[in-house]
Amino acid sequence: MKKKSAAGIAAALSVSAATAMLSVASPASATGSGTSTTSTVGYVCQSRYEGEWFPINGYSRDFTTTAPARVFPGAAFNVAFDPAPVFALGEHNKELTDIEVAYKVASQAKVLGYKLVGGSNLGSASFHVERRGTDFVVTSPDSIPGGVEFDLPTLVVTLSAPSKGTVTTAPGGSDFTNPSFGWNRLSPVSNQWDPFQCYANPQTPVVFSTTAVG
């Protein structure tokens, strides 16, 4: 029975995508026009039910990233990360908390500031940004009900271009201890809290944006 329940949850733990919310900091003015690109990130995912871990295969999410194709050395510019809307099925997610999504920004560029903008159907949940090395993690300790489509924050990072080279961005995270995307979920069946964890599949790497300097 456990295996059947786990398989059913794995098949139905679908999440779509969104845009975002809440101001965290005011970045500097940016230069250069932005080009928007939508990328699909394939994930390696797992969850747990009644103490038993099970894989969730074939899970992916879309992100739209806006960044200039080229900037001058030393110029300030913005990169915006806009995830698609999220829908966690209510029959497997009574409540969600500790939602997080991670983005990676190449270390060649100096970070001038960052903020969160937009968002919808977030209730009273408040999101913020955590810095983890070159990763920016958008997260919230608050709860959102399952079975409701909602928009996660769009993260806008303001950068100062290096003297040469390129500035790339990509999904953050690396493994289940350092996830790229996920949350904790309250099961309406077991009434237990269990994690839903994903990291970007290293076998199908994705680059969100590339900005040339010069």
Short mmCIF file of C-alpha atoms in Angstrom, two decimals:
data_model
loop_
_atom_site.label_atom_id
_atom_site.label_comp_id
_atom_site.label_asym_id
_atom_site.label_seq_id
_atom_site.Cartn_x
_atom_site.Cartn_y
_atom_site.Cartn_z
CA MET A 1 0.00 0.00 0.00
CA LYS A 2 2.82 2.35 0.77
CA LYS A 3 4.34 1.83 -2.66
CA LYS A 4 1.04 2.42 -4.40
CA SER A 5 0.45 5.59 -2.38
CA ALA A 6 3.97 6.82 -3.12
CA ALA A 7 3.58 6.15 -6.84
CA GLY A 8 0.27 8.01 -6.90
CA ILE A 9 1.73 10.99 -5.12
CA ALA A 10 4.77 11.01 -7.41
CA ALA A 11 2.58 11.02 -10.49
CA ALA A 12 0.37 13.81 -9.19
CA LEU A 13 2.83 16.14 -7.44
CA SER A 14 2.69 18.57 -10.31
CA VAL A 15 3.69 22.20 -10.04
CA SER A 16 3.41 24.82 -12.76
CA ALA A 17 5.00 28.30 -12.65
CA ALA A 18 4.82 32.11 -11.92
CA THR A 19 6.11 35.62 -11.24
CA ALA A 20 6.83 37.11 -7.85
CA MET A 21 6.50 39.65 -5.06
CA LEU A 22 7.93 41.74 -2.17
CA SER A 23 10.70 44.30 -2.18
CA VAL A 24 13.94 43.42 -0.42
CA ALA A 25 16.43 46.02 -1.63
CA SER A 26 16.67 48.79 -4.21
CA PRO A 27 19.19 47.95 -6.91
CA ALA A 28 21.12 50.60 -8.76
CA SER A 29 20.10 51.89 -12.18
CA ALA A 30 20.94 49.48 -14.97
CA THR A 31 22.19 50.02 -18.49
CA GLY A 32 21.67 47.96 -21.63
CA SER A 33 18.43 46.63 -23.06
CA GLY A 34 17.16 43.31 -21.82
CA THR A 35 16.39 40.19 -23.84
CA SER A 36 13.87 37.74 -22.38
CA THR A 37 14.44 34.00 -22.73
CA THR A 38 12.28 31.16 -21.42
CA SER A 39 14.14 28.02 -20.33
CA THR A 40 12.88 24.65 -19.10
CA VAL A 41 14.79 23.19 -16.17
CA GLY A 42 14.64 19.42 -15.72
CA TYR A 43 14.95 18.30 -12.10
CA VAL A 44 15.95 15.30 -10.05
CA CYS A 45 13.27 15.16 -7.34
CA GLN A 46 12.21 13.14 -4.35
CA SER A 47 9.59 13.23 -1.61
CA ARG A 48 8.68 11.13 1.41
CA TYR A 49 5.50 9.41 2.58
CA GLU A 50 5.14 7.67 5.95
CA GLY A 51 8.93 7.61 6.31
CA GLU A 52 9.60 6.16 2.85
CA TRP A 53 11.48 8.19 0.23
CA PHE A 54 10.40 7.88 -3.40
CA PRO A 55 11.60 9.53 -6.64
CA ILE A 56 9.51 11.93 -8.70
CA ASN A 57 10.59 11.43 -12.30
CA GLY A 58 10.26 13.77 -15.27
CA TYR A 59 9.59 16.93 -13.25
CA SER A 60 10.47 20.26 -14.86
CA ARG A 61 9.72 23.97 -14.52
CA ASP A 62 9.89 27.00 -16.82
CA PHE A 63 11.70 30.25 -16.04
CA THR A 64 11.82 33.48 -18.02
CA THR A 65 15.08 35.38 -17.60
CA THR A 66 15.62 38.95 -18.81
CA ALA A 67 19.18 40.24 -19.25
CA PRO A 68 21.08 42.42 -21.73
CA ALA A 69 23.00 40.56 -24.44
CA ARG A 70 25.98 42.93 -24.11
CA VAL A 71 27.17 45.66 -21.72
CA PHE A 72 30.21 47.88 -21.38
CA PRO A 73 32.91 47.04 -18.82
CA GLY A 74 31.92 48.38 -15.40
CA ALA A 75 28.32 49.04 -16.46
CA ALA A 76 25.45 48.31 -14.08
CA PHE A 77 22.74 46.04 -15.43
CA ASN A 78 19.76 44.01 -14.23
CA VAL A 79 19.01 40.33 -14.55
CA ALA A 80 15.42 39.29 -13.72
CA PHE A 81 14.36 35.70 -12.94
CA ASP A 82 10.64 35.04 -13.36
CA PRO A 83 9.40 31.52 -12.52
CA ALA A 84 6.18 30.23 -14.05
CA PRO A 85 3.01 29.74 -11.72
CA VAL A 86 2.98 26.97 -9.11
CA PHE A 87 0.11 24.57 -8.51
CA ALA A 88 0.58 21.87 -5.85
CA LEU A 89 -2.31 19.41 -5.92
CA GLY A 90 -4.45 19.71 -2.80
CA GLU A 91 -4.96 15.95 -2.46
CA HIS A 92 -1.24 15.60 -1.72
CA ASN A 93 -0.41 19.07 -0.38
CA LYS A 94 -2.78 20.35 2.29
CA GLU A 95 -0.32 23.09 3.17
CA LEU A 96 3.11 24.24 1.91
CA THR A 97 5.88 25.93 3.85
CA ASP A 98 9.61 26.66 3.50
CA ILE A 99 9.20 27.15 -0.25
CA GLU A 100 12.48 27.95 -1.99
CA VAL A 101 13.91 28.44 -5.46
CA ALA A 102 17.62 29.03 -6.15
CA TYR A 103 19.39 30.98 -8.90
CA LYS A 104 23.11 31.10 -9.64
CA VAL A 105 24.94 34.24 -10.83
CA ALA A 106 28.51 34.00 -12.13
CA SER A 107 31.03 35.32 -9.61
CA GLN A 108 32.79 37.54 -12.20
CA ALA A 109 30.15 40.25 -11.74
CA LYS A 110 29.89 42.38 -8.61
CA VAL A 111 26.47 42.37 -6.96
CA LEU A 112 25.11 45.89 -6.42
CA GLY A 113 21.69 44.95 -5.09
CA TYR A 114 18.63 42.75 -5.46
CA LYS A 115 14.88 42.84 -4.87
CA LEU A 116 11.70 40.80 -5.26
CA VAL A 117 8.74 42.10 -7.28
CA GLY A 118 5.23 40.98 -8.23
CA GLY A 119 3.45 37.86 -7.06
CA SER A 120 -0.12 36.74 -6.47
CA ASN A 121 -2.23 34.40 -4.31
CA LEU A 122 0.48 34.38 -1.64
CA GLY A 123 -1.82 35.24 1.24
CA SER A 124 0.18 36.60 4.16
CA ALA A 125 3.37 34.73 3.22
CA SER A 126 6.44 36.95 3.17
CA PHE A 127 9.40 36.05 0.98
CA HIS A 128 13.03 37.10 1.26
CA VAL A 129 16.39 36.40 -0.42
CA GLU A 130 19.20 34.37 1.14
CA ARG A 131 22.74 34.51 -0.27
CA ARG A 132 24.49 31.11 -0.38
CA GLY A 133 27.81 31.66 -2.14
CA THR A 134 26.96 32.51 -5.77
CA ASP A 135 23.34 31.38 -5.25
CA PHE A 136 20.38 33.66 -4.56
CA VAL A 137 17.65 31.66 -2.81
CA VAL A 138 14.12 33.06 -2.75
CA THR A 139 12.39 31.54 0.26
CA SER A 140 9.66 31.92 2.86
CA PRO A 141 9.08 30.32 6.28
CA ASP A 142 5.37 31.05 5.99
CA SER A 143 2.54 28.78 4.84
CA ILE A 144 0.50 28.71 1.63
CA PRO A 145 -2.51 26.40 1.17
CA GLY A 146 -2.25 23.58 -1.35
CA GLY A 147 -4.57 23.33 -4.33
CA VAL A 148 -4.24 27.05 -5.14
CA GLU A 149 -2.17 28.38 -8.03
CA PHE A 150 0.22 31.08 -6.88
CA ASP A 151 3.09 33.16 -8.23
CA LEU A 152 6.51 33.05 -6.63
CA PRO A 153 8.70 36.16 -6.52
CA THR A 154 10.51 37.48 -9.55
CA LEU A 155 14.07 38.11 -8.43
CA VAL A 156 15.84 41.15 -9.90
CA VAL A 157 19.60 41.29 -9.36
CA THR A 158 21.64 44.37 -10.24
CA LEU A 159 25.22 43.65 -11.26
CA SER A 160 28.35 45.58 -12.20
CA ALA A 161 30.03 44.11 -15.28
CA PRO A 162 33.64 42.92 -15.03
CA SER A 163 36.35 44.34 -17.29
CA LYS A 164 35.92 41.54 -19.85
CA GLY A 165 34.39 38.14 -20.48
CA THR A 166 30.78 37.06 -19.97
CA VAL A 167 28.32 37.00 -17.10
CA THR A 168 26.12 33.90 -17.01
CA THR A 169 23.19 32.86 -14.83
CA ALA A 170 21.73 29.41 -14.22
CA PRO A 171 19.63 27.40 -11.77
CA GLY A 172 21.17 27.28 -8.31
CA GLY A 173 21.45 24.29 -6.02
CA SER A 174 23.43 21.10 -6.46
CA ASP A 175 21.81 18.17 -4.59
CA PHE A 176 19.10 17.26 -2.07
CA THR A 177 21.00 18.96 0.76
CA ASN A 178 21.35 22.10 -1.38
CA PRO A 179 18.14 22.03 -3.46
CA SER A 180 17.24 24.11 -6.49
CA PHE A 181 13.52 24.09 -5.80
CA GLY A 182 11.06 22.64 -3.31
CA TRP A 183 9.04 22.97 -0.13
CA ASN A 184 7.78 21.10 2.91
CA ARG A 185 4.28 19.72 2.52
CA LEU A 186 1.57 18.67 4.94
CA SER A 187 -0.09 15.48 3.71
CA PRO A 188 -3.89 15.54 4.06
CA VAL A 189 -3.78 11.72 4.31
CA SER A 190 -1.05 11.09 6.91
CA ASN A 191 -1.19 14.58 8.45
CA GLN A 192 2.61 14.52 8.46
CA TRP A 193 5.10 17.08 7.19
CA ASP A 194 7.47 15.79 4.50
CA PRO A 195 9.88 17.49 2.09
CA PHE A 196 9.51 17.83 -1.66
CA GLN A 197 13.08 18.36 -2.90
CA CYS A 198 14.52 19.00 -6.37
CA TYR A 199 17.86 19.92 -7.86
CA ALA A 200 18.65 20.80 -11.47
CA ASN A 201 19.62 17.67 -13.39
CA PRO A 202 23.39 17.91 -14.05
CA GLN A 203 23.00 15.67 -17.13
CA THR A 204 20.90 18.36 -18.85
CA PRO A 205 22.49 21.66 -17.74
CA VAL A 206 20.63 24.92 -18.41
CA VAL A 207 22.03 28.43 -18.80
CA PHE A 208 19.42 31.10 -18.10
CA SER A 209 21.29 34.08 -19.58
CA THR A 210 24.64 35.12 -21.06
CA THR A 211 25.73 38.76 -21.11
CA ALA A 212 28.89 39.59 -23.05
CA VAL A 213 31.12 42.39 -21.74
CA GLY A 214 32.85 44.71 -24.17
#
